[in-house]
Coordinates of C-alpha atoms and ligand atoms in Angstrom, one line a residue:
X1 CA 11.1 2.5 -25.8
X2 CA 14.0 0.3 -23.2
X3 CA 15.4 2.2 -20.9
X4 CA 18.3 0.9 -19.2
X5 CA 20.0 2.8 -16.1
X6 CA 22.6 2.1 -13.9
X7 CA 23.4 3.3 -11.1
X8 CA 26.6 3.7 -9.0
X9 CA 27.0 7.4 -7.2
X10 CA 27.3 5.5 -4.1
X11 CA 27.0 2.7 -2.1
X12 CA 24.5 0.6 -3.9
X13 CA 25.2 -0.9 -7.0
X14 CA 21.8 -0.4 -9.7
X15 CA 20.4 -1.4 -12.3
X16 CA 16.8 -1.4 -13.3
X17 CA 15.0 -1.7 -16.9
X18 CA 12.5 0.7 -18.2
X19 CA 9.4 0.5 -20.3
X20 CA 8.1 4.2 -22.1
X21 CA 5.8 4.5 -24.8
X22 CA 6.2 7.9 -27.0
X23 CA 3.4 10.9 -26.8
X24 CA 0.8 9.8 -28.4
X25 CA -0.8 12.9 -31.1
X26 CA -2.5 14.3 -27.4
X27 CA 0.7 14.7 -26.3
X28 CA -0.3 12.5 -23.3
X29 CA 1.6 8.8 -22.2
X30 CA 1.2 6.6 -20.0
X31 CA 3.7 6.8 -16.6
X32 CA 7.1 4.6 -17.2
X33 CA 7.2 0.6 -16.3
X34 CA 9.9 -1.2 -14.7
X35 CA 10.0 -4.0 -16.5
X36 CA 13.2 -5.7 -14.3
X37 CA 15.6 -4.6 -11.6
X38 CA 18.6 -5.1 -9.0
X39 CA 20.5 -4.3 -6.7
X40 CA 24.4 -4.6 -4.6
X41 CA 24.0 -2.8 -1.3
X42 CA 27.9 -2.6 -0.8
X43 CA 26.7 -2.0 2.8
X44 CA 28.3 -5.2 4.4
X45 CA 31.8 -4.3 2.5
X46 CA 31.6 -0.4 4.5
X47 CA 31.4 -1.8 7.9
X48 CA 33.7 -2.3 8.7
X49 CA 35.2 1.1 8.2
X50 CA 32.2 2.7 10.2
X51 CA 31.9 5.1 6.0
X52 CA 31.9 3.8 2.8
X53 CA 35.6 4.0 1.5
X54 CA 35.6 5.6 -1.8
X55 CA 38.4 4.1 -3.2
X56 CA 36.8 0.0 -2.3
X57 CA 32.8 1.3 -3.2
X58 CA 33.8 2.4 -7.3
X59 CA 36.4 -1.2 -6.9
X60 CA 33.5 -2.5 -6.6
X61 CA 31.1 -0.9 -8.7
X62 CA 33.4 -2.1 -11.2
X63 CA 32.6 -6.1 -9.7
X64 CA 29.0 -5.9 -9.6
X65 CA 27.6 -3.2 -12.8
X66 CA 28.0 -6.4 -15.9
X67 CA 26.9 -9.1 -13.6
X68 CA 23.1 -7.0 -12.6
X69 CA 23.0 -5.4 -16.3
X70 CA 23.3 -9.0 -17.3
X71 CA 20.3 -10.6 -14.2
X72 CA 18.4 -7.7 -15.2
X73 CA 17.9 -8.1 -19.0
X74 CA 17.9 -11.7 -18.3
X75 CA 14.9 -11.5 -16.5
X76 CA 12.6 -8.5 -18.1
X77 CA 13.7 -10.7 -22.0
X78 CA 16.1 -8.4 -23.5
X79 CA 18.6 -8.4 -25.2
X80 CA 20.7 -5.6 -25.2
X81 CA 19.8 -5.2 -28.4
X82 CA 16.9 -3.5 -27.6
X83 CA 17.3 -1.4 -25.7
X84 CA 16.9 2.2 -27.0
X85 CA 19.0 4.6 -24.4
X86 CA 20.4 3.7 -21.9
X87 CA 21.5 6.2 -18.2
X88 CA 23.5 6.5 -15.4
X89 CA 24.0 8.9 -12.9
X90 CA 25.9 11.7 -13.7
X91 CA 26.1 13.1 -10.5
X92 CA 26.8 14.5 -7.6
X93 CA 28.1 11.3 -6.0
X94 CA 32.0 9.4 -5.8
X95 CA 34.1 11.1 -8.2
X96 CA 35.7 7.1 -8.4
X97 CA 31.9 5.4 -8.3
X98 CA 30.2 7.1 -11.0
X99 CA 33.1 6.2 -13.4
X100 CA 32.4 3.3 -13.9
X101 CA 28.2 3.9 -14.0
X102 CA 29.6 6.3 -16.4
X103 CA 31.7 4.7 -18.4
X104 CA 29.6 1.6 -18.8
X105 CA 26.9 3.7 -19.7
X106 CA 29.1 5.3 -22.9
X107 CA 30.4 2.0 -23.4
X108 CA 27.6 -0.1 -24.8
X109 CA 25.1 3.6 -25.3
X110 CA 28.4 4.0 -28.3
X111 CA 28.8 0.1 -28.8
X112 CA 24.9 0.2 -29.4
X113 CA 24.9 3.1 -31.6
X114 CA 22.2 4.2 -29.3
X115 CA 21.7 7.4 -27.0
X116 CA 24.1 7.4 -23.4
X117 CA 22.1 10.0 -20.4
X118 CA 23.5 11.4 -17.6
X119 CA 20.4 12.0 -15.2
X120 CA 21.4 14.0 -12.3
X121 CA 21.3 12.2 -9.4
X122 CA 18.5 14.7 -7.4
X123 CA 16.1 14.9 -10.2
X124 CA 16.3 10.6 -10.8
X125 CA 15.0 10.9 -6.7
X126 CA 12.6 13.9 -7.7
X127 CA 10.9 11.6 -10.2
X128 CA 11.0 7.9 -8.4
X129 CA 7.5 8.5 -6.8
X130 CA 6.6 8.2 -11.2
X131 CA 7.3 4.6 -10.3
X132 CA 4.7 4.2 -7.2
X133 CA 1.3 2.4 -8.1
X134 CA -0.4 6.3 -8.0
X135 CA 1.4 7.9 -9.3
X136 CA 1.9 12.3 -8.9
X137 CA 0.8 14.7 -10.9
X138 CA 2.5 17.7 -11.7
X139 CA 2.6 20.0 -10.9
X140 CA 3.7 20.1 -8.2
X141 CA 6.3 20.8 -4.0
X142 CA 9.2 17.9 -3.5
X143 CA 10.8 17.5 -0.4
X144 CA 13.9 16.3 -1.7
X145 CA 15.5 13.8 1.5
X146 CA 19.1 12.1 1.0
X147 CA 22.2 11.7 2.5
X148 CA 23.6 14.5 0.1
X149 CA 21.2 17.2 0.5
X150 CA 18.3 18.7 1.5
X151 CA 15.9 20.3 -1.4
X152 CA 12.6 21.9 -1.5
X153 CA 11.2 22.2 -5.4
X154 CA 8.5 23.8 -7.3
X155 CA 8.2 21.2 -10.2
X156 CA 6.3 22.6 -13.1
X157 CA 6.9 19.6 -15.3
X158 CA 10.2 17.3 -15.5
X159 CA 13.0 19.6 -16.3
X160 CA 11.5 22.1 -14.2
X161 CA 12.3 22.3 -11.8
X162 CA 12.8 25.9 -9.2
X163 CA 14.1 25.4 -6.2
X164 CA 12.6 26.7 -3.3
X165 CA 15.6 26.1 0.0
X166 CA 18.3 24.1 1.3
X167 CA 20.5 22.8 3.9
X168 CA 22.8 25.6 4.0
X169 CA 25.7 22.7 5.8
X170 CA 24.4 19.1 7.1
X171 CA 21.4 17.7 4.4
X172 CA 19.5 15.7 6.9
X173 CA 20.8 12.4 5.9
X174 CA 24.1 13.7 7.3
X175 CA 22.7 14.6 10.9
X176 CA 21.1 10.5 10.4
X177 CA 24.2 9.7 9.8
X178 CA 26.2 12.2 12.2
X179 CA 24.4 10.7 15.0
X180 CA 23.6 8.3 14.5
X181 CA 27.6 7.8 15.1
X182 CA 28.4 9.6 17.7
X183 CA 25.8 7.6 19.4
X184 CA 27.8 4.6 18.2
X185 CA 25.2 3.3 16.1
X186 CA 27.9 2.5 13.7
X187 CA 26.9 2.9 9.0
X188 CA 24.5 3.5 8.0
X189 CA 22.9 5.7 10.5
X190 CA 19.7 6.5 9.9
X191 CA 18.1 3.0 9.5
X192 CA 19.9 2.3 12.8
X193 CA 18.9 6.0 14.9
X194 CA 15.7 5.2 13.8
X195 CA 15.4 1.5 14.9
X196 CA 16.7 3.1 18.5
X197 CA 14.2 6.0 18.5
X198 CA 11.0 3.0 18.3
X199 CA 12.2 3.0 21.4
X200 CA 12.8 6.4 22.9
X201 CA 10.7 9.5 24.0
X202 CA 10.7 12.3 21.6
X203 CA 10.7 14.7 24.3
X204 CA 13.1 13.1 26.7
X205 CA 16.0 15.5 25.5
X206 CA 15.1 19.2 25.0
X207 CA 16.1 19.9 21.5
X208 CA 17.7 22.9 18.4
X209 CA 14.9 23.1 15.7
X210 CA 17.7 24.9 13.5
X211 CA 15.8 27.9 11.1
X212 CA 12.8 26.7 12.6
X213 CA 11.1 30.4 12.0
X214 CA 13.8 32.2 9.6
X215 CA 10.8 32.9 7.5
X216 CA 12.6 30.9 4.5
X217 CA 13.0 27.7 3.0
X218 CA 16.2 26.7 3.4
X219 CA 18.3 24.7 6.5
X220 CA 20.4 24.1 9.1
X221 CA 21.1 21.0 10.7
X222 CA 24.9 21.1 11.8
X223 CA 23.8 22.5 14.4
X224 CA 21.3 20.2 16.0
X225 CA 24.5 17.8 15.8
X226 CA 26.5 20.0 17.9
X227 CA 23.2 19.6 20.6
X228 CA 23.2 16.7 20.4
X229 CA 26.9 15.3 20.6
X230 CA 26.9 17.8 24.0
X231 CA 24.7 16.0 25.2
X232 CA 25.7 12.7 24.8
X233 CA 29.0 13.7 25.9
X234 CA 26.4 14.5 29.6
X235 CA 25.3 11.8 29.2
X236 CA 29.4 9.5 29.9
X237 CA 31.0 6.5 28.4
X238 CA 28.0 3.7 29.1
X239 CA 24.8 5.5 28.5
X240 CA 21.8 3.3 29.9
X241 CA 20.0 1.9 26.3
X242 CA 16.8 3.2 27.2
X243 CA 18.7 6.6 27.7
X244 CA 20.1 6.0 24.6
X245 CA 16.9 5.0 22.6
X246 CA 15.4 8.6 24.3
X247 CA 18.0 10.7 22.8
X248 CA 18.1 9.4 19.2
X249 CA 13.6 9.7 19.4
X250 CA 14.7 13.4 20.4
X251 CA 17.3 13.7 17.7
X252 CA 15.0 11.9 15.2
X253 CA 12.0 14.5 15.9
X254 CA 13.7 17.3 15.5
X255 CA 15.1 16.7 13.1
X256 CA 11.4 15.4 10.8
X257 CA 10.0 18.6 12.9
X258 CA 11.9 21.2 10.6
X259 CA 11.4 18.4 7.7
X260 CA 7.2 19.2 8.0
X261 CA 7.8 22.6 9.3
X262 CA 9.0 24.0 6.2
X263 CA 7.2 21.4 3.9
X264 CA 4.3 22.7 4.8
X265 CA 5.3 26.1 4.2
X266 CA 6.6 25.7 1.1
X267 CA 3.6 24.0 0.5
X268 CA 1.4 26.4 1.5
X269 CA 3.3 29.4 -0.7
X270 CA 3.2 27.6 -3.4
X271 CA -0.6 26.8 -2.3
X272 CA 1.1 24.3 -3.9
X273 CA -2.1 20.5 -3.6
X274 CA 0.3 17.8 -4.4
X275 CA 4.2 17.1 -2.4
X276 CA 6.4 14.9 -3.0
X277 CA 9.3 12.7 -1.2
X278 CA 12.0 11.4 -2.3
X279 CA 15.8 10.0 -1.2
X280 CA 16.9 8.2 1.7
X281 CA 15.4 10.0 4.9
X282 CA 12.0 9.8 2.8
X283 CA 12.6 6.4 4.2
X284 CA 11.7 7.0 8.3
X285 CA 8.8 6.2 8.8
X286 CA 8.5 9.1 12.1
X287 CA 9.0 11.3 8.9
X288 CA 6.0 9.9 7.2
X289 CA 2.9 9.6 9.8
X290 CA 4.3 13.8 10.1
X291 CA 4.5 14.9 6.7
X292 CA 0.7 12.9 6.2
X293 CA -0.7 14.0 9.1
X294 CA 0.3 17.8 7.6
X295 CA -1.0 17.4 4.4
X296 CA -3.8 16.0 5.7
X297 CA -5.1 18.9 7.5
X298 CA -3.7 21.3 4.4
X299 CA -5.8 18.7 1.4
X300 CA -2.3 18.1 0.3
X301 CA -1.7 14.6 -1.4
X302 CA 1.3 12.9 -1.0
X303 CA 3.1 10.0 -3.5
X304 CA 6.8 8.4 -2.0
X305 CA 7.8 5.8 -3.9
X306 CA 7.4 2.3 -2.9
X307 CA 9.4 2.4 0.4
X308 CA 12.6 0.4 -1.5
X309 CA 12.8 2.4 -3.6
X310 CA 13.5 5.9 -1.2
X311 CA 17.3 4.9 -1.2
X312 CA 19.2 4.9 -4.0
X313 CA 18.6 2.3 -7.3
X314 CA 19.0 2.2 -11.2
X315 CA 15.1 2.3 -11.4
X316 CA 14.7 5.8 -10.8
X317 CA 17.8 6.6 -12.9
X318 CA 16.4 4.8 -15.5
X319 CA 12.8 6.7 -14.4
X320 CA 14.2 10.3 -15.7
X321 CA 15.7 9.7 -18.3
X322 CA 12.3 8.3 -19.7
X323 CA 10.1 11.1 -19.2
X324 CA 12.4 13.1 -20.3
X325 CA 12.7 10.7 -23.9
X326 CA 8.5 10.5 -23.2
X327 CA 8.8 14.9 -22.7
X328 CA 11.6 14.8 -24.9
X329 CA 14.3 16.0 -23.3
X330 CA 16.5 13.9 -24.4
X331 CA 19.7 14.1 -25.0
X332 CA 22.4 12.7 -26.7
X333 CA 25.6 13.5 -24.0
X334 CA 29.2 13.2 -26.0
X335 CA 30.8 15.5 -24.6
X336 CA 29.8 16.0 -20.8
X337 CA 30.4 12.1 -20.2
X338 CA 31.9 12.6 -17.3
X339 CA 31.0 15.6 -15.6
X340 CA 30.8 15.6 -12.3
X341 CA 29.1 18.5 -11.4
X342 CA 25.7 18.7 -12.6
X343 CA 23.8 21.7 -12.7
X344 CA 20.7 21.8 -10.5
X345 CA 18.1 22.5 -10.8
X346 CA 18.1 21.7 -14.3
X347 CA 16.2 24.1 -15.1
X348 CA 17.6 24.3 -18.6
X349 CA 17.8 21.2 -21.6
X350 CA 21.8 20.5 -22.4
X351 CA 22.7 20.3 -26.0
X352 CA 25.0 18.0 -26.4
Ligands
KG4_1 O1 19.1 8.9 -1.5 P1 20.2 8.6 -0.3 O2 20.1 6.4 -0.6 O3 21.5 8.7 -0.7 C1 21.7 9.7 -0.9 O4 21.8 9.6 -2.6 O5 22.2 10.2 -0.1 O6 20.3 8.4 0.9 C2 20.8 7.4 2.1 C3 20.0 8.5 4.0 C4 21.3 7.7 4.8 O7 21.5 9.4 5.3 C5 20.8 7.4 5.6 O8 21.2 7.0 6.7 C6 19.7 7.6 5.2 O9 19.2 8.1 3.5 N1 18.2 7.4 5.9 C7 17.5 7.7 6.6 C8 16.5 6.1 7.0 N2 16.2 5.1 5.4 C9 17.8 6.1 5.5 N3 17.3 8.7 8.0 C10 16.8 8.1 8.2 N4 16.0 7.1 8.8 C11 15.2 5.8 7.6 N5 14.2 5.1 7.5
ZN2 ZN1 20.6 9.0 -3.0

């Protein structure tokens, strides 16, 4: 089965094609394989505005999605008639941007008489490590760290997700982005702050580790952002480069410390032997190295998506849909096609 995936929830238009074999008699099937992928990032377009402008994002998705789809199909030498399903990001995300991907996917699927499958964006991130060479096995604990969400999940199988904890205010990516913005590092802030942090001293500023000892698996990053703002103000209008690098390093350390501590808490609570990390912040080097160290101590195996598939892409959407098809959980979603607020975690199979 060939599944085309379209991601258009924010500032990246991603299209990809995945090949999935259907389970044999024993119910087992190999992990779906990525055949081709293409991505257009809108970062340069939004940079002048210091953040994503939703209307510009939607219009750019309109411009990019069909050329990218043609590129992917040509690369894989696949015709549209050979597609078996069209998947798209159903939400969460910017409404106008989501509508572009949903509209194209549903129109294409209807014209071809094939299923259109709405995929929850976070399910795409959660399953994206299956695109890596050493795919994880169920069950596992998942740490989802994106620009809009920070969540710990207990994952028993495809579609069997239980929320263990989440951020009660800002997401980890948001903490990176907002701290970067107030330090004058522009957009997108996370990678810029991480780069600057490499030259700084992580112990230079004593920043809070919110909810570190709360005894649960929830996160809070809004207070940290305020503490960074206070420290930044104290530095005056033109802080020295090395001082700003110290503040970036201290900020990154505070975010990573909390993420690692809570993840360790979740692994211990579930007695898990596998950890899966998904979402843009999963590209962060300090987070990866500290999670790897903690996991080694616990005897836990960690799985990440390939680095370029940590941030938004079409491959994770195609893959999530393909895994659902393999597990008999695919649904033709006619009525729910434009529902931009799907339930999460998806603990039930959607009925079309
Ligand atoms: O998953 P993603 O591409 O989009 C959402 O679903 O939100 O994640 C984007 C987030 C942004 O907040 C971005 O600043 C952050 O991931 N990010 C990083 C890094 N790369 C991306 N944060 C810290 N370090 C990075 N290397
Ligand atoms: Zn994302």
